[in-house]
XYZ file of C-alpha atoms in Angstrom:
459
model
C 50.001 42.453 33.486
C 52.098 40.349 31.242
C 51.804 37.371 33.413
C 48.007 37.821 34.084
C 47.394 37.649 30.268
C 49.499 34.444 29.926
C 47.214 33.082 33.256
C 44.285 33.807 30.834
C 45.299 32.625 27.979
C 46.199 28.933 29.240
C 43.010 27.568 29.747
C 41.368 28.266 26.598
C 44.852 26.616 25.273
C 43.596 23.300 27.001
C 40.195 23.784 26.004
C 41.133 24.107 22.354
C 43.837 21.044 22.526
C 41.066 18.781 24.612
C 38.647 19.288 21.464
C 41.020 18.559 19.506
C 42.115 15.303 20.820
C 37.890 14.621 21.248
C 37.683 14.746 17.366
C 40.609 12.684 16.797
C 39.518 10.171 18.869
C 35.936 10.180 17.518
C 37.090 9.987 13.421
C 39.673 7.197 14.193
C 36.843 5.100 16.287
C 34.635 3.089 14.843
C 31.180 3.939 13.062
C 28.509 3.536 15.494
C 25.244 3.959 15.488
C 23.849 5.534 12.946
C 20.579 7.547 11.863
C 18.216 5.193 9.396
C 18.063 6.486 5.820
C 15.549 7.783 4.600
C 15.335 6.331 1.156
C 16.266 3.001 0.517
C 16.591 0.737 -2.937
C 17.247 -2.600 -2.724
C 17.816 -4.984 -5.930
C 17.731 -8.586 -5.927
C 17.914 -11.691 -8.049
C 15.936 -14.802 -7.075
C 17.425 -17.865 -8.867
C 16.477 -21.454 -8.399
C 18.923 -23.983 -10.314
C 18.978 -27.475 -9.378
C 19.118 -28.427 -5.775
C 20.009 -25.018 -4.614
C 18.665 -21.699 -4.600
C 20.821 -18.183 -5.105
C 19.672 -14.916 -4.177
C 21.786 -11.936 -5.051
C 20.915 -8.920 -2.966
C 22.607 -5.091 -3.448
C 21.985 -2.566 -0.953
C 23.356 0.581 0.719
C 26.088 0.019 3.204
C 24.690 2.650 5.342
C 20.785 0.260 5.375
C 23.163 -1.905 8.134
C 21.729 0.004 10.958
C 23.767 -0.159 14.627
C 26.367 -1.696 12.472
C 30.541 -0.832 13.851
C 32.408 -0.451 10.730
C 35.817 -0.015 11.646
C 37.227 3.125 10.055
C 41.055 4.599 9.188
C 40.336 8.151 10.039
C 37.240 9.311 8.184
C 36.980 6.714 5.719
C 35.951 2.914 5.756
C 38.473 0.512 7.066
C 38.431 -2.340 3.492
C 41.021 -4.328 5.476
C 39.190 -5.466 8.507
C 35.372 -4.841 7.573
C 34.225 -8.664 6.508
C 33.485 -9.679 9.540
C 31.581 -6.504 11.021
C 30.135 -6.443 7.999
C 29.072 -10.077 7.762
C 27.207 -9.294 11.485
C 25.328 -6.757 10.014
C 24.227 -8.702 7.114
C 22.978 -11.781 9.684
C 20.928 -9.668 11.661
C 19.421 -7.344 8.966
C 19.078 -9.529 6.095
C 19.257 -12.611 6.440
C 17.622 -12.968 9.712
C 14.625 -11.105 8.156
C 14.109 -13.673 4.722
C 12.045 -16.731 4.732
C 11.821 -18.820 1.786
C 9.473 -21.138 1.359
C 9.536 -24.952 -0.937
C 5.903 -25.886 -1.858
C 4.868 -24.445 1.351
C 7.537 -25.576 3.787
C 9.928 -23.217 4.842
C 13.847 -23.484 4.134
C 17.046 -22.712 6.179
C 18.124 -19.350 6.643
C 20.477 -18.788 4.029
C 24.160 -18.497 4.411
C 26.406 -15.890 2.870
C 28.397 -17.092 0.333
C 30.265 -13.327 -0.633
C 29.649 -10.236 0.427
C 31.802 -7.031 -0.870
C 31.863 -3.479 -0.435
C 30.842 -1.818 -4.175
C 31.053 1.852 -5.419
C 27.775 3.812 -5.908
C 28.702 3.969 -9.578
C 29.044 0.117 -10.222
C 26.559 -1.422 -12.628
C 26.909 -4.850 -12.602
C 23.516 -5.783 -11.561
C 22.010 -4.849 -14.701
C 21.803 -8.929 -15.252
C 22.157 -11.942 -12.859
C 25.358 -13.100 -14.718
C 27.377 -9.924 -14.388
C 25.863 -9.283 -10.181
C 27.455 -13.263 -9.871
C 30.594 -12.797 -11.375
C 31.166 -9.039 -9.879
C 29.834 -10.446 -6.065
C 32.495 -13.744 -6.549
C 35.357 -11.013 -8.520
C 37.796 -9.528 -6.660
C 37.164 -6.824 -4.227
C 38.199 -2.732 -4.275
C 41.747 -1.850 -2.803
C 41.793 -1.676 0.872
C 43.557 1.828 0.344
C 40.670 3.671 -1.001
C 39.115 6.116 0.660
C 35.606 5.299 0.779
C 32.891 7.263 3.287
C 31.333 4.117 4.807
C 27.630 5.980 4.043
C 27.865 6.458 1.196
C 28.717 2.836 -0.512
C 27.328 -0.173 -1.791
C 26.814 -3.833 -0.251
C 26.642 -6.768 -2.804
C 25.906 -10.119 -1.003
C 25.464 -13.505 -2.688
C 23.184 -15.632 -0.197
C 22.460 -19.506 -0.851
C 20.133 -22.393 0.569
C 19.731 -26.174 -0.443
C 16.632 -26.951 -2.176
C 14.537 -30.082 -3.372
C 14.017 -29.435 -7.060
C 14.176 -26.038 -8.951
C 10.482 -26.988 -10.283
C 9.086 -27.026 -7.107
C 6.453 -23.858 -6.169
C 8.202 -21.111 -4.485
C 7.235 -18.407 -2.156
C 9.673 -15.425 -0.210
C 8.821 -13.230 2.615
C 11.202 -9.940 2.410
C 10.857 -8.077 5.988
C 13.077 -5.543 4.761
C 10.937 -2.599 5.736
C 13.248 -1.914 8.952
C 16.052 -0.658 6.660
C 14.958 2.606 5.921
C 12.318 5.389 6.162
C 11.051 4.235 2.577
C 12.230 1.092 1.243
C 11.730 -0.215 -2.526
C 12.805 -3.308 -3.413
C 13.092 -5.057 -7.291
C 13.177 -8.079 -6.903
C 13.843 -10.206 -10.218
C 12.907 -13.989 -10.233
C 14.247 -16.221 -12.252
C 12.603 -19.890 -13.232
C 14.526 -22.333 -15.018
C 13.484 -22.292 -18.762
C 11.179 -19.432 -18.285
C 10.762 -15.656 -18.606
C 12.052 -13.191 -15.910
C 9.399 -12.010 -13.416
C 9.714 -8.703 -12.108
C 8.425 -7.417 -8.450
C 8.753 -4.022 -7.142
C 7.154 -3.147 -3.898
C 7.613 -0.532 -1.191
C 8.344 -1.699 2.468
C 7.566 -5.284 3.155
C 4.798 -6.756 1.567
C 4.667 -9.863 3.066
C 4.914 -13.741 1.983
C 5.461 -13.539 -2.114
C 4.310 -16.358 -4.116
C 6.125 -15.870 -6.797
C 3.943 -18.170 -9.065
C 1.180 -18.262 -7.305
C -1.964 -20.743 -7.832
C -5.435 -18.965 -8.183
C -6.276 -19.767 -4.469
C -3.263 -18.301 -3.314
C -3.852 -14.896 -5.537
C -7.432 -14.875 -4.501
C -6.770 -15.345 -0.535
C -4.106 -12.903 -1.003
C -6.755 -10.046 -2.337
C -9.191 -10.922 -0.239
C -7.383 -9.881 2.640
C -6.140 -7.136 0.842
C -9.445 -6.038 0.322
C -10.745 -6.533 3.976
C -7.878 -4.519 4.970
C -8.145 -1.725 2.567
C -11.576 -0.643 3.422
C -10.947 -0.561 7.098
C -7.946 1.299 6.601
C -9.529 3.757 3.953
C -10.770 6.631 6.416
C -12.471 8.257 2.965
C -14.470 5.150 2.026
C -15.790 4.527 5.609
C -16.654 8.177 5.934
C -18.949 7.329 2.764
C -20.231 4.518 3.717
C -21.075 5.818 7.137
C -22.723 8.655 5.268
C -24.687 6.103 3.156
C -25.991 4.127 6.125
C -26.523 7.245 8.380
C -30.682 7.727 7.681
C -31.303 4.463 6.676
C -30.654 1.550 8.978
C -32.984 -0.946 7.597
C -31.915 -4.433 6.115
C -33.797 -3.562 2.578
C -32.392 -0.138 1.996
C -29.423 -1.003 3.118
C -29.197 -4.606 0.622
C -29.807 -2.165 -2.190
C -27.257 0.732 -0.952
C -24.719 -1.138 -0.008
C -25.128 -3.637 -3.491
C -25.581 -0.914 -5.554
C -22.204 1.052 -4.402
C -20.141 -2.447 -4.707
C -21.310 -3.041 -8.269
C -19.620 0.034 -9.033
C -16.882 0.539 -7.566
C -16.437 -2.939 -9.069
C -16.948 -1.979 -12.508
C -14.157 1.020 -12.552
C -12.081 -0.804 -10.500
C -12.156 -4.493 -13.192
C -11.719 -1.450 -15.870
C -8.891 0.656 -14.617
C -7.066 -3.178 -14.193
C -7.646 -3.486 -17.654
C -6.169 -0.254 -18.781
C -9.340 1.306 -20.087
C -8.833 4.317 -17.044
C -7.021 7.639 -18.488
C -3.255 7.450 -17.447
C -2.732 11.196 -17.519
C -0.911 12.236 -14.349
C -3.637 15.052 -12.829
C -6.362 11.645 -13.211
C -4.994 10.149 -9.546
C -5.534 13.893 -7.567
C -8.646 14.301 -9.397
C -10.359 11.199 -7.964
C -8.841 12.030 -4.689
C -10.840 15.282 -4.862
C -13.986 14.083 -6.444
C -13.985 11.466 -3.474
C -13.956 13.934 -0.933
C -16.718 16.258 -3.045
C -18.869 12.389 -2.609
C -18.519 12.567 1.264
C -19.498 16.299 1.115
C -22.489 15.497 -1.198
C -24.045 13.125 0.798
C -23.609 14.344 4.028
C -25.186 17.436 3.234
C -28.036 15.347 1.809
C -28.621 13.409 4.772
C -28.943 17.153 6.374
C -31.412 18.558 3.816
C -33.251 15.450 3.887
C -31.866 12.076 2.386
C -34.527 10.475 -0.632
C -34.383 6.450 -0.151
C -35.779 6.460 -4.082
C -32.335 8.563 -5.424
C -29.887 7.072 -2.676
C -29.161 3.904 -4.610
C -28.661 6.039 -7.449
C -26.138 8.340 -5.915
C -24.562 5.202 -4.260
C -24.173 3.407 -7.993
C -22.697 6.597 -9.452
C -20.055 7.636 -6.395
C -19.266 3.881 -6.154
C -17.837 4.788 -9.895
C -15.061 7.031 -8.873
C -14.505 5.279 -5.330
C -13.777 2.302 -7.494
C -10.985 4.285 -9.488
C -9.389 4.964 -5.964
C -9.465 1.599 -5.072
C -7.391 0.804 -8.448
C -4.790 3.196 -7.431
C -4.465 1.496 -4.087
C -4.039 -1.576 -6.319
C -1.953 -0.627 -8.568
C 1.012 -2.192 -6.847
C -0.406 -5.126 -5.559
C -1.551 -6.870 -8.902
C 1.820 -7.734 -9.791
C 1.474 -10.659 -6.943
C -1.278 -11.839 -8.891
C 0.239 -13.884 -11.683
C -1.832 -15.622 -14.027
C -4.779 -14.814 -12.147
C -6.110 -11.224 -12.711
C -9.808 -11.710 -13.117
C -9.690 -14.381 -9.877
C -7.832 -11.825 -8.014
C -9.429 -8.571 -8.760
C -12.913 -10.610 -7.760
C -11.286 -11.731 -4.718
C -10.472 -7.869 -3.807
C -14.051 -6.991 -4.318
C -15.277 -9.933 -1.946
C -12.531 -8.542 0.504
C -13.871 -5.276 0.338
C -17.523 -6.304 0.860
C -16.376 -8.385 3.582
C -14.746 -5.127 5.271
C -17.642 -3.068 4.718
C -20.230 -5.944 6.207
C -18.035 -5.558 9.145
C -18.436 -2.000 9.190
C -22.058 -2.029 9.392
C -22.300 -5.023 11.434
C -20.994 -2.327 14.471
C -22.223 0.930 12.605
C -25.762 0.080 12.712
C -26.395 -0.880 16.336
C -24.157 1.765 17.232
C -26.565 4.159 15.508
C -29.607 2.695 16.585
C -28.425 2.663 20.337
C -27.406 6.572 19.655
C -30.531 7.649 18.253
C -32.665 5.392 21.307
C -31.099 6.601 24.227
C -28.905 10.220 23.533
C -30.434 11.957 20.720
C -33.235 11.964 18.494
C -32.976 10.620 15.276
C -33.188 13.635 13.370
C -30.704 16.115 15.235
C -28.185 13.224 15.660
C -28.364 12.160 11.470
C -27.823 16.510 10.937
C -24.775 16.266 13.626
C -23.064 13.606 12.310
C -23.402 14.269 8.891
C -22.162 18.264 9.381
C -19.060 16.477 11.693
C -18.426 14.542 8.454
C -19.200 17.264 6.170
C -16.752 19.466 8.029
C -14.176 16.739 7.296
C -14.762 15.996 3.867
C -14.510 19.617 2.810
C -10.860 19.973 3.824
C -10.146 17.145 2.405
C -11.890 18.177 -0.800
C -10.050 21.739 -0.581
C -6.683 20.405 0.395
C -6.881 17.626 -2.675
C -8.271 20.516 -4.783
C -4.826 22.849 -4.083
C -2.686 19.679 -4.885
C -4.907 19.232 -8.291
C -4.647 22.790 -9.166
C -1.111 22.227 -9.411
C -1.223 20.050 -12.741
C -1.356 21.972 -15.878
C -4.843 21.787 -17.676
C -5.091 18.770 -20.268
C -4.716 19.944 -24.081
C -7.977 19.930 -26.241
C -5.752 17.178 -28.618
C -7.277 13.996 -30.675
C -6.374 11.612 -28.095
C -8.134 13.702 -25.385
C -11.279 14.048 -26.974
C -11.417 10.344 -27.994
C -10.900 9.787 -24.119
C -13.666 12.194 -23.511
C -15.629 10.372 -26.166
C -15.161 6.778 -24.479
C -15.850 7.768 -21.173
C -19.106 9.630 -22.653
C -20.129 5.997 -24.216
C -19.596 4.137 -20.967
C -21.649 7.088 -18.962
C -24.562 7.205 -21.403
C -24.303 2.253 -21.213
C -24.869 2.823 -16.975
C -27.200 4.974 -17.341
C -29.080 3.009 -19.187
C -28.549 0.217 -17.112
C -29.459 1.950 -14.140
C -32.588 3.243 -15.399
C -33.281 -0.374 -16.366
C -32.414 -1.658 -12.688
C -34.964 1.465 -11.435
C -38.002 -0.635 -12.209
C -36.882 -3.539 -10.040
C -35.495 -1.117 -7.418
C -39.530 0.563 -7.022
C -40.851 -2.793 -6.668
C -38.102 -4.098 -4.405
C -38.963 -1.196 -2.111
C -42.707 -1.137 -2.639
C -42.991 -4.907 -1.556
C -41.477 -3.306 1.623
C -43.677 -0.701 2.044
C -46.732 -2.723 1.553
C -45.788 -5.117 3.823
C -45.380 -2.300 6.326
C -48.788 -0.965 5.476
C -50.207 -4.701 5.957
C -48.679 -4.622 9.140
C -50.124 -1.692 10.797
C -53.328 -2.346 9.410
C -53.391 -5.244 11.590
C -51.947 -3.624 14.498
C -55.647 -2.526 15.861
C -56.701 -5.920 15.065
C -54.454 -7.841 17.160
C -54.859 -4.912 20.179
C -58.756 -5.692 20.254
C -58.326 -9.224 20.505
């Protein structure tokens, strides 16, 4: 029995010492591939001087994806990680920068330092102390440092022409992370720090831009945003739905761009509330728009009130367009007014396109599969449907924000927003007049036309 046992007992012996050796092996090997963070910061200095240009760049150690750190058991190896760590940097950050010199692009930049920091360094609080901390001397190669959980300071540098010249930087840095935010800090000879923060990569960065670069910049910004907007297309569609005509669809179309353009030129500005349950409640109010008019178009849709309903939705769609933004004005330099006009043309531009296929594709739908009527009450209930989760789930995420005290300031809010309600409705009833007409020239020559109809049939 004795020796039985002993049988037993042996293999789970070299079981147990084969794990064993399995984990040794794996903590003194190097790091290998790891899982991409899910939150990254990045901060960076941008600094022309003379006929070179230094960027300082901090990041986490762990944003070096597929990087092999070597390691001395669990812990980072100090001793022989420059040069892994120098790969890592080539292929993830340098490899992914452009810099531009009054439109030309410059040589990748080469790495001047690069040193392993502790999470709780602060250095890059200003250029001068990230430079002298990057160039200082580095931490003890007997530390024990988990390799995911440290810093990476880099110092990267490039020739240039002149540090007056215009300069422009394109960051692909979204690859780094899940969520990436970057701050980057620029810093002209002679002149005031510019600040940039911007999630994932936002593309090529003028980072003083001229007024045609701002404005081609929001153009396209523009264009982009209202095809990517699935809530403003689901508007517009439900705008456009009963009336496909070039008139009613000139004074639609105009009348919603106006003013969306207005809240949109004021929220810029800072004249839009800044309390934080204002961003969910456009969100929901936008939704309770889609709802609105597609059960309109059901009940029957009234070309005389349409503009009217356009004009006042186009309000709050133009607040969500300022949150959407928010982010990118910062590229705009000097040029606010240019570039906030240049988003507008951009979004017109977009929604053009949208009804430049909408339409037909209506008309074709309505000519050869379904009759007008039943197909404007089935696509308007499909979009209805839609629109009213949105507006309930929007509506749970609102209801979580405490109700705004009755104080001074709110009131005076309330007050200003009751002024500006009271000027567009004025304005609007003053546009009304011109509206009739516009629409009644339409009609008569309609009526003109079918009165000659019978004429032309006799002859």
């Amino acid at each position: 029995m004795k020796g039985r046992r002993l049988e037993g007992v042996a293999p789970l012996r070299r079981l147990a010492a084969a794990l064993f050796a399995c984990a040794i092996s794996y903590a003194c090997a190097p790091a290998r591939a790891h899982d991409i963070p899910a939150d990254v910061k990045i901060n960076a200095f941008f600094k022309p001087a003379g006929d070179r240009l230094e960027l300082l760049v901090r990041l986490p150690l762990a944003s070096l994806i597929d990087t092999d750190f070597p390691m001395r058991g669990a812990f980072l190896d100090l001793a022989r990680a420059d040069e892994p760590i120098r790969g890592g940097i080539k292929v993830w950050l340098t490899d992914n920068i452009d810099v531009y010199e009054d439109g030309a692009v410059l040589e990748k930049p080469r790495i001047v330092a690069a040193l392993v920091s502790l999470p709780s360094d602060r250095s890059f609080a200003s250029f001068e102390e990230a430079r002298a901390h990057v160039l200082g001397p580095r931490l003890s190669s007997d530390l024990d440092l988990y390799w995911s959980q440290q810093l990476l300071d880099v110092l990267l540098e490039c020739p240039i022409r002149s540090d007056r010249l215009e300069f422009a930087i394109d960051l692909r840095v979204d690859r780094l992370g899940g969520a990436v935010t970057t701050a980057l800090r620029v810093m002209p000879p002679g002149g005031a720090v510019r600040p940039f923060e911007f999630h994932g990569s936002p593309g090529l960065i003028y980072l003083d831009p001229r007024w045609h670069q701002a404005v081609l910049r929001f153009v396209v910004e523009g264009f982009w945003h209202i095809l990517d907007g699935t809530d403003h297309l689901l508007f517009l569609a439900c705008l456009v739905i009963p009336f496909r005509r070039l008139r009613p669809l000139v004074i639609i179309v105009t009348s919603f761009t106006v003013a969306h353009s207005i809240t949109l030129i004021a929220a810029a500005f800072g004249f839009a509330p800044d309390w934080l349950w204002f961003p969910p409640l456009i969100e929901t109010l936008i939704a309770v728009t889609i709802v609105f008019m597609a059960l309109e178009n059901i009940v029957g849709s009234n070309i005389g009130l349409r503009w009217i309903y356009a004009f006042a939705f186009g309000l709050i769609h133009g607040f969500g367009f300022s949150f959407a933004l928010r982010e990118q004005l910062q590229f705009a330099g000097d040029h606010l007014v240019t570039s906030l006009l240049g988003f507008n043309v951009g979004v017109e531009i977009g929604q053009i396109a949208v009804l430049f296929v909408l339409v037909p594709a209506l008309n074709l739908l309505f000519r050869y599969v379904v009759a007008e009527r039943i197909g404007v009450i089935i696509l308007s209930a499909l979009v209805a449907h839609t629109g009213w989760h949105w507006m309930l789930d929007r509506g749970a995420v609102l209801a979580k924000f405490p109700f705004p005290t009755l104080d001074a300031a709110f009131l005076a809010s309330l007050m200003r927003g009751a002024m500006a309600v009271l000027i567009l409705a004025a304005l609007v009833w003053l546009a009304s007049g011109f509206v009739r007409r516009f629409m009644q020239g339409k009609q008569g020559f309609a009526d003109k036309a079918l009165a000659k109809a019978p004429a032309r049939e006799r002859r």
